[in-house]
Short mmCIF file of the C-alpha atoms (twelve columns), coordinates in Angstrom:
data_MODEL
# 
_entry.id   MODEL 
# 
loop_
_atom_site.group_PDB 
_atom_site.id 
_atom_site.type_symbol 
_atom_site.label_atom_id 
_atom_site.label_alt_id 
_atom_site.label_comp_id 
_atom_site.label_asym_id 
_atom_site.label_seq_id 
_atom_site.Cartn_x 
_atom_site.Cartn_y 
_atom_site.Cartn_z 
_atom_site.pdbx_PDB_model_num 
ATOM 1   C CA . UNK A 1   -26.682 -4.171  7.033   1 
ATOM 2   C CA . UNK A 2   -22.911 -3.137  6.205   1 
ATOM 3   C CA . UNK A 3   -20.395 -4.884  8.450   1 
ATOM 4   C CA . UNK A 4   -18.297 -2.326  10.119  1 
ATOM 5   C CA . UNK A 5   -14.916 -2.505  9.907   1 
ATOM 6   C CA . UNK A 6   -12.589 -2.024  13.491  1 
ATOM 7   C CA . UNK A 7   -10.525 1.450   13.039  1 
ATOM 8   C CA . UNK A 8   -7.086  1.485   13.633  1 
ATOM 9   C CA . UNK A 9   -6.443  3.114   16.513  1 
ATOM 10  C CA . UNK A 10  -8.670  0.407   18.454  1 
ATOM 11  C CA . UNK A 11  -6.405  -2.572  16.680  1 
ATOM 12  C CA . UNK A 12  -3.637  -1.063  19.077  1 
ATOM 13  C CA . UNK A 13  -5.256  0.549   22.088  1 
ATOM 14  C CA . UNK A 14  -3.303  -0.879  25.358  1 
ATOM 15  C CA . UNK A 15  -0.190  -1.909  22.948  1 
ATOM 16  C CA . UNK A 16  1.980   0.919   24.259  1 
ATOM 17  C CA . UNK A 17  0.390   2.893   27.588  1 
ATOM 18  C CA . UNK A 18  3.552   3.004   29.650  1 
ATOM 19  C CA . UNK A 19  2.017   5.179   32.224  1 
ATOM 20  C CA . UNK A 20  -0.938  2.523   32.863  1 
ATOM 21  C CA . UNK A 21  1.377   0.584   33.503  1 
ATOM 22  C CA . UNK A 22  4.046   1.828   36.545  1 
ATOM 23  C CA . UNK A 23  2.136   0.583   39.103  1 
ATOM 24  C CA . UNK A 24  2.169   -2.936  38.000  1 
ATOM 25  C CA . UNK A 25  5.790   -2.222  36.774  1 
ATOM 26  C CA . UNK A 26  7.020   -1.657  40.280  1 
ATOM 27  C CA . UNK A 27  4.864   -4.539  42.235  1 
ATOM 28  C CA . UNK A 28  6.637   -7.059  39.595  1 
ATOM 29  C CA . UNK A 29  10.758  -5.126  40.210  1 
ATOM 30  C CA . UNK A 30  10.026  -5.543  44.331  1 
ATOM 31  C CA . UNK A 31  8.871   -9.308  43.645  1 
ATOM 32  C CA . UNK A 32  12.598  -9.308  41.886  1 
ATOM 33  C CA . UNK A 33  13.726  -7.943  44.906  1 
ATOM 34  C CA . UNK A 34  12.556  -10.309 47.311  1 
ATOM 35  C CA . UNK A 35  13.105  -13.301 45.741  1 
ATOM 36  C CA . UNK A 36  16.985  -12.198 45.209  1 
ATOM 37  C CA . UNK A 37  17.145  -11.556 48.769  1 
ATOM 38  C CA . UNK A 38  16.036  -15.496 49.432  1 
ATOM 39  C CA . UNK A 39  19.090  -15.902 47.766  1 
ATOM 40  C CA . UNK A 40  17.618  -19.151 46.571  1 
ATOM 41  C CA . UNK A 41  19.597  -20.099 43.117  1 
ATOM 42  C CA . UNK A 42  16.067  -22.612 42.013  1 
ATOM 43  C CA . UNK A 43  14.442  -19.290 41.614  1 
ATOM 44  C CA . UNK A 44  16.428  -17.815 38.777  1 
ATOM 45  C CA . UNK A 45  13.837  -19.143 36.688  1 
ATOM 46  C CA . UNK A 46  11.212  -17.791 38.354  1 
ATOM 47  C CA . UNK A 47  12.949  -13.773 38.236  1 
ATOM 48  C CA . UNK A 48  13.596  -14.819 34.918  1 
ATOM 49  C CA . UNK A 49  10.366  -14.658 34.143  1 
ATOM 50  C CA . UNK A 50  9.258   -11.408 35.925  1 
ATOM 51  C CA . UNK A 51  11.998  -9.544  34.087  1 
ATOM 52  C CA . UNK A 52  10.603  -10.569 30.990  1 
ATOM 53  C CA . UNK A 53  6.850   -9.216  32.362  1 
ATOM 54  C CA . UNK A 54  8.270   -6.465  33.220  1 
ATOM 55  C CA . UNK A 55  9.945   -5.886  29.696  1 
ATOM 56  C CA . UNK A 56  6.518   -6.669  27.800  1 
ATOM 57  C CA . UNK A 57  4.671   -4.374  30.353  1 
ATOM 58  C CA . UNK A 58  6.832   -1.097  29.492  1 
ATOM 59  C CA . UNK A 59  5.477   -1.678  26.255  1 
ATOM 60  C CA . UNK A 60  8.414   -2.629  23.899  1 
ATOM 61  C CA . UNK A 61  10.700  -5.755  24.026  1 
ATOM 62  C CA . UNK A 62  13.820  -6.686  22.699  1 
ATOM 63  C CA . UNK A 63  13.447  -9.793  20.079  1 
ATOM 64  C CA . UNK A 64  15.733  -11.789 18.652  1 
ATOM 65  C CA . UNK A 65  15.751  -11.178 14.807  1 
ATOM 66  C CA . UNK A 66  15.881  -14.812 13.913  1 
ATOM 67  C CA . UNK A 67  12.768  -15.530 15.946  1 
ATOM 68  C CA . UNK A 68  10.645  -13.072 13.216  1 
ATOM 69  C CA . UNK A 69  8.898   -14.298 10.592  1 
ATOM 70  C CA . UNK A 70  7.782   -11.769 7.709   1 
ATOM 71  C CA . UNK A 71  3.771   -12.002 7.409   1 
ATOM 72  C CA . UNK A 72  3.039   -13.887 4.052   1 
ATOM 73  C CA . UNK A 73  -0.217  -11.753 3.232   1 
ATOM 74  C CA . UNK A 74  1.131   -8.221  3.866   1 
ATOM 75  C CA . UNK A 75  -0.043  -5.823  1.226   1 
ATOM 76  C CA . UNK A 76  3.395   -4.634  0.991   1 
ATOM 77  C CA . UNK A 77  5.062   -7.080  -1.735  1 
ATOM 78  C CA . UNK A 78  8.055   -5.389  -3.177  1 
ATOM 79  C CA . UNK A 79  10.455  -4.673  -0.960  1 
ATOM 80  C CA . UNK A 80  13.799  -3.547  -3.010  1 
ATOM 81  C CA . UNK A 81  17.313  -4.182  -1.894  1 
ATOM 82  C CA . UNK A 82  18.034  -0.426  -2.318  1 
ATOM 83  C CA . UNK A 83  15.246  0.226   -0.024  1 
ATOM 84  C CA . UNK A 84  16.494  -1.750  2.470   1 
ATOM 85  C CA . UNK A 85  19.892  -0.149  2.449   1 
ATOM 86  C CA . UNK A 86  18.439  3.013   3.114   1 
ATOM 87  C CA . UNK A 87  16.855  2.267   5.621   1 
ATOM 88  C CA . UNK A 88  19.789  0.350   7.204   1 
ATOM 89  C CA . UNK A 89  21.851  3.142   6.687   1 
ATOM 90  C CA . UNK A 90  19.262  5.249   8.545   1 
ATOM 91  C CA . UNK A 91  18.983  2.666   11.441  1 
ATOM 92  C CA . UNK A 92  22.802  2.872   11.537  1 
ATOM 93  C CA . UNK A 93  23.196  6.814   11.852  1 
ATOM 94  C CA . UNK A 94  19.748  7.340   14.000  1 
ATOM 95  C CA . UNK A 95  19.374  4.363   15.551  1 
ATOM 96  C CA . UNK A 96  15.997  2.647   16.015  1 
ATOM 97  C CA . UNK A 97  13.374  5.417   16.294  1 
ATOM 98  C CA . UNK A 98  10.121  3.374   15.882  1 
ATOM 99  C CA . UNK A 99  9.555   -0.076  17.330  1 
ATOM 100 C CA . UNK A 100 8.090   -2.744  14.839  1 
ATOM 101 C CA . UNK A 101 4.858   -4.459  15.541  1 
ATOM 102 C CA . UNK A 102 4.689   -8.170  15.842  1 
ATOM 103 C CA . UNK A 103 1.952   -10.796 16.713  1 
ATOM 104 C CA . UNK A 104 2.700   -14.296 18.409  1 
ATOM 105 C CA . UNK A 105 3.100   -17.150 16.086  1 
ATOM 106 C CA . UNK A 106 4.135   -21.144 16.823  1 
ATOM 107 C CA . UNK A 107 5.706   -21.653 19.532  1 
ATOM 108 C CA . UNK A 108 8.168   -18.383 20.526  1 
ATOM 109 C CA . UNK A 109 8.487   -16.852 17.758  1 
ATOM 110 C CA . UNK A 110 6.417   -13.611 16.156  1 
ATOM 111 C CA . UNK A 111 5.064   -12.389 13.018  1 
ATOM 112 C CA . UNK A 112 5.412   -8.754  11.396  1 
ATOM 113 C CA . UNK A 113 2.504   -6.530  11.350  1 
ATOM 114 C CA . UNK A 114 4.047   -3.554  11.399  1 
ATOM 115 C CA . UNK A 115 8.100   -2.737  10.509  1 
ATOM 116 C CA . UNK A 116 9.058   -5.271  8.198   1 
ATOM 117 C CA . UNK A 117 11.936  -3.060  6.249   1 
ATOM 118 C CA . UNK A 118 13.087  -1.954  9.553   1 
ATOM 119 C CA . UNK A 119 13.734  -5.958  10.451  1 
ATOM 120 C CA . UNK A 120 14.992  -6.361  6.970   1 
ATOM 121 C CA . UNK A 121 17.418  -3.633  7.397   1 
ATOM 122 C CA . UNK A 122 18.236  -4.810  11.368  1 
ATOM 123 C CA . UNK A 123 19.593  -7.963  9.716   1 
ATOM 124 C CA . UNK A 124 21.412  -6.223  6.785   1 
ATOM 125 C CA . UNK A 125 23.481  -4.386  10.109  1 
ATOM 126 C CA . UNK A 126 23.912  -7.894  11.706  1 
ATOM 127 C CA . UNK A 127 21.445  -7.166  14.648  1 
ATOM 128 C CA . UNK A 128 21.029  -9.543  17.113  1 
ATOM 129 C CA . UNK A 129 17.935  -8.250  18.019  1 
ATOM 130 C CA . UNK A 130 14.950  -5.442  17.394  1 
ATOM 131 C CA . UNK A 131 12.647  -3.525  19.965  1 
ATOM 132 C CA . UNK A 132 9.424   -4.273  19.187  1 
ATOM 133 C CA . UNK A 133 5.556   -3.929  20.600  1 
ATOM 134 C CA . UNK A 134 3.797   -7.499  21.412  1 
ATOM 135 C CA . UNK A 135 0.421   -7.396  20.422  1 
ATOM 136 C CA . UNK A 136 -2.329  -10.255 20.758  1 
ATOM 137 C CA . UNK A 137 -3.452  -12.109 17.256  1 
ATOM 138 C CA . UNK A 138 -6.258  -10.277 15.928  1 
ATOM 139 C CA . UNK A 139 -8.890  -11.695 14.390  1 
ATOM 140 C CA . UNK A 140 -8.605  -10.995 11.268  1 
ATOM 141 C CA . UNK A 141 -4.649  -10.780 10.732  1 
ATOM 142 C CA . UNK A 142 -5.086  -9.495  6.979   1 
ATOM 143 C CA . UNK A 143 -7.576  -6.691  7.459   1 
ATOM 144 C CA . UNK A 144 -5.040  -5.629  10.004  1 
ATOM 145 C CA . UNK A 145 -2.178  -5.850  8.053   1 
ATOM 146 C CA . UNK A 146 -4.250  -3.435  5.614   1 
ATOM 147 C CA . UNK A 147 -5.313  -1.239  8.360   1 
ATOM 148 C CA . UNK A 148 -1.362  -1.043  9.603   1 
ATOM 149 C CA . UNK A 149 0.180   -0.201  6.382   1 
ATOM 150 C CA . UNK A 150 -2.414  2.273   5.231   1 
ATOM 151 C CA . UNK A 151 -1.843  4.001   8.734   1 
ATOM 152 C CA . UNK A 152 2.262   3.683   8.894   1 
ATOM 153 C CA . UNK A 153 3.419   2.847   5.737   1 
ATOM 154 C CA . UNK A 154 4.127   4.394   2.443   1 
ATOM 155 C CA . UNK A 155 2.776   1.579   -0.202  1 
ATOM 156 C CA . UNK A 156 3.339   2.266   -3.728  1 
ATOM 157 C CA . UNK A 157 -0.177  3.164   -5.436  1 
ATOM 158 C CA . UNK A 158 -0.030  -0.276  -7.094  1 
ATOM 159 C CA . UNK A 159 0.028   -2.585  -3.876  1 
ATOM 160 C CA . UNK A 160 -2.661  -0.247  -2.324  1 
ATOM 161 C CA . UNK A 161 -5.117  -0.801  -5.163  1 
ATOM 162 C CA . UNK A 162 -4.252  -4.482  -5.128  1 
ATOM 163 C CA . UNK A 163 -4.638  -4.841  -1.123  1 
ATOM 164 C CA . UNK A 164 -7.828  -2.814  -1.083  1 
ATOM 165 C CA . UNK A 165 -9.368  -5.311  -4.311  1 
ATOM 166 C CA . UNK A 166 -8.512  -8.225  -2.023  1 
ATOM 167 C CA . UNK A 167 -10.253 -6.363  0.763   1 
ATOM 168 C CA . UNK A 168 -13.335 -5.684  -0.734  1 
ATOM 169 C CA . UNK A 169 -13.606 -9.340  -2.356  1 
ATOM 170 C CA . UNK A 170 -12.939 -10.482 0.806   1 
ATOM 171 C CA . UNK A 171 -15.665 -8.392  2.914   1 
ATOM 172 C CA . UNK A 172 -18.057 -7.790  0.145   1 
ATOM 173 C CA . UNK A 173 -20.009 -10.008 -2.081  1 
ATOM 174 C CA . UNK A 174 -18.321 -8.372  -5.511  1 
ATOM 175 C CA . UNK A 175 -16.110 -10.249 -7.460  1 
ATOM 176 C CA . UNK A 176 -12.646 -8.538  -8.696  1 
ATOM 177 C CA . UNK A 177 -13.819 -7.802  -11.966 1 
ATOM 178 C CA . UNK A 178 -17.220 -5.938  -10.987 1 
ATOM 179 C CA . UNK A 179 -15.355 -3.529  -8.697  1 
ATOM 180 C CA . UNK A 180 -13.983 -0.643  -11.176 1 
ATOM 181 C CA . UNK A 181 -17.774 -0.522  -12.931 1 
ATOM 182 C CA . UNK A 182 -19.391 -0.540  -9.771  1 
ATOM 183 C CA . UNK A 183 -17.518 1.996   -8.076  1 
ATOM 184 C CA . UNK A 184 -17.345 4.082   -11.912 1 
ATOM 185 C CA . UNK A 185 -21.029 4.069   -11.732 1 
ATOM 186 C CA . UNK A 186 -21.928 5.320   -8.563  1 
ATOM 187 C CA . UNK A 187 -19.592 7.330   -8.627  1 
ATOM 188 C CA . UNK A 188 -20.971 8.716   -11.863 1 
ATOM 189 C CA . UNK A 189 -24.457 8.998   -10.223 1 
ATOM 190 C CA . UNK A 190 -23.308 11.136  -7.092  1 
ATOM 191 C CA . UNK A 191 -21.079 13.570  -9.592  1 
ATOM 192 C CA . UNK A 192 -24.513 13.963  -11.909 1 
ATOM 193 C CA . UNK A 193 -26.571 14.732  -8.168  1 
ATOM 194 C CA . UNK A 194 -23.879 17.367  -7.354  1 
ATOM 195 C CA . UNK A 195 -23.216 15.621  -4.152  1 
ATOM 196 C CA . UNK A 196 -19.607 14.570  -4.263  1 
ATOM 197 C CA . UNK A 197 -18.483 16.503  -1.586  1 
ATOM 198 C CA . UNK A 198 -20.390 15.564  0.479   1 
ATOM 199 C CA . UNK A 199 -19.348 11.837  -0.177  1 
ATOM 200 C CA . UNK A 200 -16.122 13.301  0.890   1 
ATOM 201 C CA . UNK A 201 -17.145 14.632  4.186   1 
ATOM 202 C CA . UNK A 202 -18.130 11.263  5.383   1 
ATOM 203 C CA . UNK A 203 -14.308 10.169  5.716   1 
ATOM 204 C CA . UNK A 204 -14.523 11.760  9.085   1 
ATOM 205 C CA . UNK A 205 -17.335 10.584  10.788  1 
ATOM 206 C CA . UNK A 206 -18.741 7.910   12.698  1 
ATOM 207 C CA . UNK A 207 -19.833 4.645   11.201  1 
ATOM 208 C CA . UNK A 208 -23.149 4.922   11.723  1 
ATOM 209 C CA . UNK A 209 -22.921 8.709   10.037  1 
ATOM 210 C CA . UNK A 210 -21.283 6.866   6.949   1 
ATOM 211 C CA . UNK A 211 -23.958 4.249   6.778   1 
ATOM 212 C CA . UNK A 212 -26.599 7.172   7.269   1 
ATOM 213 C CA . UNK A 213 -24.961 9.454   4.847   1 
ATOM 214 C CA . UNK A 214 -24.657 6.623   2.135   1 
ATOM 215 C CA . UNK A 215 -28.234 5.917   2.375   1 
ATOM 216 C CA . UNK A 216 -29.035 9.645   2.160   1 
ATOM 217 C CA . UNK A 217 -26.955 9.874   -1.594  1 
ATOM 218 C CA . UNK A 218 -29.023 6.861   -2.509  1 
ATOM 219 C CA . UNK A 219 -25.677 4.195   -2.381  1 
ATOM 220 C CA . UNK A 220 -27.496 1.076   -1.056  1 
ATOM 221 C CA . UNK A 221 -27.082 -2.637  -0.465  1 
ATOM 222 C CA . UNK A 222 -24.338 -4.200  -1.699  1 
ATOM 223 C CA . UNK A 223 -22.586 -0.855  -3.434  1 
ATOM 224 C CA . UNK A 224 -23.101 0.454   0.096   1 
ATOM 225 C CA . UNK A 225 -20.815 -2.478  1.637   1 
ATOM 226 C CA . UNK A 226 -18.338 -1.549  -0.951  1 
ATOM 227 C CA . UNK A 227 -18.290 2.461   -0.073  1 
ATOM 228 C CA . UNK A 228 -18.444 1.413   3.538   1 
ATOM 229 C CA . UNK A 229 -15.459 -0.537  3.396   1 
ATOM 230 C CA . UNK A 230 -13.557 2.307   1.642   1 
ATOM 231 C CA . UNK A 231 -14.599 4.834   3.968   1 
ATOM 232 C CA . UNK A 232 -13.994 3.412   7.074   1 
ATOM 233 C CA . UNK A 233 -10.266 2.547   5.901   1 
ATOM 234 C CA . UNK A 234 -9.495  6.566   5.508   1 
ATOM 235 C CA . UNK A 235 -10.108 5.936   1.981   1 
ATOM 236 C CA . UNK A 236 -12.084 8.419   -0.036  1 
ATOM 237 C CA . UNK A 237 -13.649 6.596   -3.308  1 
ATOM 238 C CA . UNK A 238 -13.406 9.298   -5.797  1 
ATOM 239 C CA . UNK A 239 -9.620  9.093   -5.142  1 
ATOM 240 C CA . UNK A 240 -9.936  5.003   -5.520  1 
ATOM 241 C CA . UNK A 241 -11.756 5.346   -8.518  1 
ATOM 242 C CA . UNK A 242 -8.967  7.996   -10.291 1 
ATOM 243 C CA . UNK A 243 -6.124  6.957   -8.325  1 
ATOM 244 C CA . UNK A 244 -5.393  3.473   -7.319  1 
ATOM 245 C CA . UNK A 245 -7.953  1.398   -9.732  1 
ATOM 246 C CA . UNK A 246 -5.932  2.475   -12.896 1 
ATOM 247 C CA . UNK A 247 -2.752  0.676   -11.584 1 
ATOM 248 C CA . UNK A 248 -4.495  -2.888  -12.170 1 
ATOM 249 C CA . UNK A 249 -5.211  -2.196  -15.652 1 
ATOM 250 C CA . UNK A 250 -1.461  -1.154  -16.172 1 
ATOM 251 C CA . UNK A 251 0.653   -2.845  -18.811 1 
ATOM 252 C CA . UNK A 252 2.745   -5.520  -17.139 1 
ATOM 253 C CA . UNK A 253 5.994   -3.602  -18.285 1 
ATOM 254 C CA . UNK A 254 4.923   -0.535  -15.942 1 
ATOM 255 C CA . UNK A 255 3.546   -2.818  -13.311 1 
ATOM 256 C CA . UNK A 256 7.425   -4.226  -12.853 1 
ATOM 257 C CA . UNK A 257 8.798   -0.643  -13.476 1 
ATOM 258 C CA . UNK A 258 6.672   0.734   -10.313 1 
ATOM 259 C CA . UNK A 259 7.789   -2.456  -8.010  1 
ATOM 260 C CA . UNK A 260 11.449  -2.592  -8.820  1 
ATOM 261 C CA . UNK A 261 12.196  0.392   -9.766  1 
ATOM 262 C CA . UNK A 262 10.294  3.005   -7.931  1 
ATOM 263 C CA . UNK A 263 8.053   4.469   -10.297 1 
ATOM 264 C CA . UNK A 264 5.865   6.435   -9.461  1 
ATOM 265 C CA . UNK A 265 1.979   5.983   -9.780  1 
ATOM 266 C CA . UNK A 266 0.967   9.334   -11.881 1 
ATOM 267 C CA . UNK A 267 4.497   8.677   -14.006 1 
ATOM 268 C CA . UNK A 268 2.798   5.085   -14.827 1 
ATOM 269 C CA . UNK A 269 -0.569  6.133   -15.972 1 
ATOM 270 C CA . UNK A 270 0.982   9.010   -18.266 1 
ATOM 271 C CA . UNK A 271 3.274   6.436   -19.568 1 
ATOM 272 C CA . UNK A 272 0.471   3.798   -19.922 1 
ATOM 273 C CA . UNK A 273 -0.777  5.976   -23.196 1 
ATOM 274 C CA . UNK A 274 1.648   4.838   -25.563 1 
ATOM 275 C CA . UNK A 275 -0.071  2.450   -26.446 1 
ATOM 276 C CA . UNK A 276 0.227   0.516   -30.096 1 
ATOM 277 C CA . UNK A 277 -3.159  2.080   -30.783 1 
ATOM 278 C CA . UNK A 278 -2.688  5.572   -29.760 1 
ATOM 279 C CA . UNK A 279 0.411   5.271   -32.098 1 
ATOM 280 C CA . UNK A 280 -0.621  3.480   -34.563 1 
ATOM 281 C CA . UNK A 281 2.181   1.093   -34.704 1 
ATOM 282 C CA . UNK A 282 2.433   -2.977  -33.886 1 
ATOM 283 C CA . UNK A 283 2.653   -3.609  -30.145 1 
ATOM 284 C CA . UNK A 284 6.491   -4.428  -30.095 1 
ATOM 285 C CA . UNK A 285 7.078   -0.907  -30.991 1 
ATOM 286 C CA . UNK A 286 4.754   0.575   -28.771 1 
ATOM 287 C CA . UNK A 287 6.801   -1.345  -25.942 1 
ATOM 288 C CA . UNK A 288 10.025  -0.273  -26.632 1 
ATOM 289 C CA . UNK A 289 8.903   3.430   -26.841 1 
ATOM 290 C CA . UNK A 290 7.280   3.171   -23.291 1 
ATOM 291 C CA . UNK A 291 10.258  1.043   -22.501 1 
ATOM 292 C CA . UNK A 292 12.569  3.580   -23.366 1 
ATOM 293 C CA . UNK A 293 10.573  6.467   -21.976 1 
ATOM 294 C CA . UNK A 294 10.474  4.907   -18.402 1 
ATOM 295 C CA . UNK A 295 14.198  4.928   -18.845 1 
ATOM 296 C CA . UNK A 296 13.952  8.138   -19.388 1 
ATOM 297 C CA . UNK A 297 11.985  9.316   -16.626 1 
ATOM 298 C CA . UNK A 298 13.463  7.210   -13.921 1 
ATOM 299 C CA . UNK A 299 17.510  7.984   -14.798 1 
ATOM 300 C CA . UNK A 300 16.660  11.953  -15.221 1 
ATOM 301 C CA . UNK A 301 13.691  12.130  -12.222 1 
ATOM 302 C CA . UNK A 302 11.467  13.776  -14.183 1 
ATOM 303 C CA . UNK A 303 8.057   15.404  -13.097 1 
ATOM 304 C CA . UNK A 304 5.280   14.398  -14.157 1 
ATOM 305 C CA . UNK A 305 4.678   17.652  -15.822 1 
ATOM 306 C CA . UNK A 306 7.617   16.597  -18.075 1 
ATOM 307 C CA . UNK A 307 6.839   13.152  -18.612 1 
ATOM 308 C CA . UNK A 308 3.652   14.082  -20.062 1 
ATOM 309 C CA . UNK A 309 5.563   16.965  -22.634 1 
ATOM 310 C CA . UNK A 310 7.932   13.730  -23.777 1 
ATOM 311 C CA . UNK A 311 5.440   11.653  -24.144 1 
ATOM 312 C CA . UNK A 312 3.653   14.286  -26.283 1 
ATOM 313 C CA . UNK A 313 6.867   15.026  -28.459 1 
ATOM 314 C CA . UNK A 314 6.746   10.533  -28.952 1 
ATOM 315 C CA . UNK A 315 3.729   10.640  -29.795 1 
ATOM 316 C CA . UNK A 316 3.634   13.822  -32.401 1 
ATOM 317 C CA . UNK A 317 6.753   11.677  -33.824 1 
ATOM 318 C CA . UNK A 318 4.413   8.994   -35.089 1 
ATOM 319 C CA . UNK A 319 1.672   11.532  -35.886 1 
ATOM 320 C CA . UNK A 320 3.916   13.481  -38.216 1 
ATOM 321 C CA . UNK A 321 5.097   10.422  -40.076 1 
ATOM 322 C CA . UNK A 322 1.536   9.064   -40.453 1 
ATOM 323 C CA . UNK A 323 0.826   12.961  -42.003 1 
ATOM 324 C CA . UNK A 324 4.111   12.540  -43.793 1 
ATOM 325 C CA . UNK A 325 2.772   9.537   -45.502 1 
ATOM 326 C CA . UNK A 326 -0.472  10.332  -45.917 1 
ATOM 327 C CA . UNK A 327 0.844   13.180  -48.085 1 
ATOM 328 C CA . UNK A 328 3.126   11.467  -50.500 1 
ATOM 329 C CA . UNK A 329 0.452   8.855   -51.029 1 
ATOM 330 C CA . UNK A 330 -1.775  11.341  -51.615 1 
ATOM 331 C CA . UNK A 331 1.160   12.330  -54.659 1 
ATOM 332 C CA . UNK A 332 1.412   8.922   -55.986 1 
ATOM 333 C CA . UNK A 333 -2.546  8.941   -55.910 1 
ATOM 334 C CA . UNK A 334 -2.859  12.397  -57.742 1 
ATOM 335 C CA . UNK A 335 -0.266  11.201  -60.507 1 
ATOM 336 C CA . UNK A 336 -2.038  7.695   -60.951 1 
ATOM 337 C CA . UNK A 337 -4.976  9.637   -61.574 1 
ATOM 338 C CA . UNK A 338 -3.446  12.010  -64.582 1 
ATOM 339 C CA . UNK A 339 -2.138  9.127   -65.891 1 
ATOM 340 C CA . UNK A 340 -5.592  7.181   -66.320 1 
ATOM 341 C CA . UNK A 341 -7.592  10.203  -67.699 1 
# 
């Protein structure tokens, strides 16, 4: 039986409910109240205390930056110094619009589950502090981490594919290197069935429709845990499969190119053809081409319309000096020849 996997919107339900809360709100500010009025200076501590449960029951707290700790298995990796100036610029001119997420560590201070360029940026500015949402530990602080930046945050298509690899290794008895065939063949068996859309329509239902529906286009066991898992992240395989398991396979050149310097995931795959055998050349040459191409389509922005056009005028370079040699050994060929008969 496939594990089910807890959807987002449960991993936060109570985090935020303001209007839940008033009631309890106002019992704790009249408790203030009274204890002022004792006028009794030992229980400062003790107001102390209720203003901060009164803080945390509103929903969003102010934290000192320096007590936040970035969370070590986040799928979000590459975090950019120009990225983080953006957004700091953004927090300067707007202000804080979205409160970060954090979950109790050691002692009084908090890990990032949600938020952490906005804290990155806060401390570019020279905040003191950040609003943020208190949330308990859950369970299983990696899935959630997953479940949080697939929800909120934009991860390049590289992270995503590695995050969701970890995810299914982790849930699923597959090892890394058996997920792309896997999830090519079955794949390959639902598009030969004619059923692929109605793989897709199981994004949106219930977990025990996606187990159901599974069954029903003959994905079982183990394969099912896999589809399972993809599903009930929002995730829709046939887009895994074309998408996001590509990146891995990337050359390590375009791998760096899409972390530091913002390239985009269809830009890498088009570039990830010039290879030394699709030209024909030695692999140092076939690097500096796609090294000098991603130049190319990061400084001028191109499209990926027009990254695949230059990398067809590259590659019908080599292919008209392979024809251009062909030919004039051909000629040598031709005049050996009248010169032996």
């Amino acid at each position: 039986m496939a594990r089910a996997l807890p959807t987002i919107n449960k991993k936060f339900e109570g985090a935020v409910q303001k209007t839940e809360q008033e009631k309890k709100i106002a019992e704790l500010q009249a408790e203030v109240e009274q204890l002022r009025a004792a006028s009794a200076p030992q229980l400062e501590v003790e107001i102390e205390k209720l203003r901060t449960q009164i803080q945390q029951s509103s929903g969003e707290v102010e934290i000192d930056v320096n007590l936040i700790e970035p969370n070590p298995n986040q799928p979000r990796q590459t975090i950019t110094g120009a990225s983080i100036q953006n957004k700091a610029r953004l927090l300067k001119k707007h202000g804080q619009i979205t409160s970060v997420i954090l979950v109790p560590h050691q002692g009084n201070r908090y890990m990032l589950l949600d938020g952490q360029l906005r804290w990155e940026a806060a401390r570019v500015l020279g905040w003191k502090t950040i609003r943020a949402v208190i949330v308990p530990q859950p369970q299983d602080l990696e899935q959630s981490s997953l479940l949080t930046f697939l929800g909120f945050e934009d991860l390049n298509p590289l992270e995503k594919a590695e995050a969701i690899v970890k995810e299914i290794v982790k849930t699923t008895d597959f090892e890394e290197e058996e997920i792309a065939t896997t999830l090519a063949t079955v794949l390959k068996r639902i598009e030969r069935d004619g059923k692929t859309k109605e793989l897709a329509k199981l994004i949106d239902v219930s977990s025990e429709e996606q187990e159901q529906g599974l069954t029903d286009l003959n994905v079982l066991d183990a394969e099912q845990d896999m589809f399972l898992m993809l599903l009930e992240l929002g995730l829709n395989p046939v887009s895994v499969r074309t998408n996001l398991i590509p990146m891995l396979s990337l050359p390590q050149d375009l791998k760096d190119a899409i972390r530091s310097d913002g390239l985009k995931g269809a830009h890498a795959l088009a570039l990830s053809t010039l290879t030394a055998k699709a030209l024909k050349v030695e692999e140092k040459i076939a690097f500096t081409e796609r090294a000098r191409a991603t130049d190319e389509v990061l400084k001028k922005n191109l499209t990926v319309p027009e990254t695949r056009e230059r990398i067809r005028q590259i590659k019908a370079k080599y292919f008209q000096e392979d024809k251009t040699e062909s030919k004039e050994v051909k000629g040598v060929m031709q005049k050996i020849n009248t010169i032996t008969k």
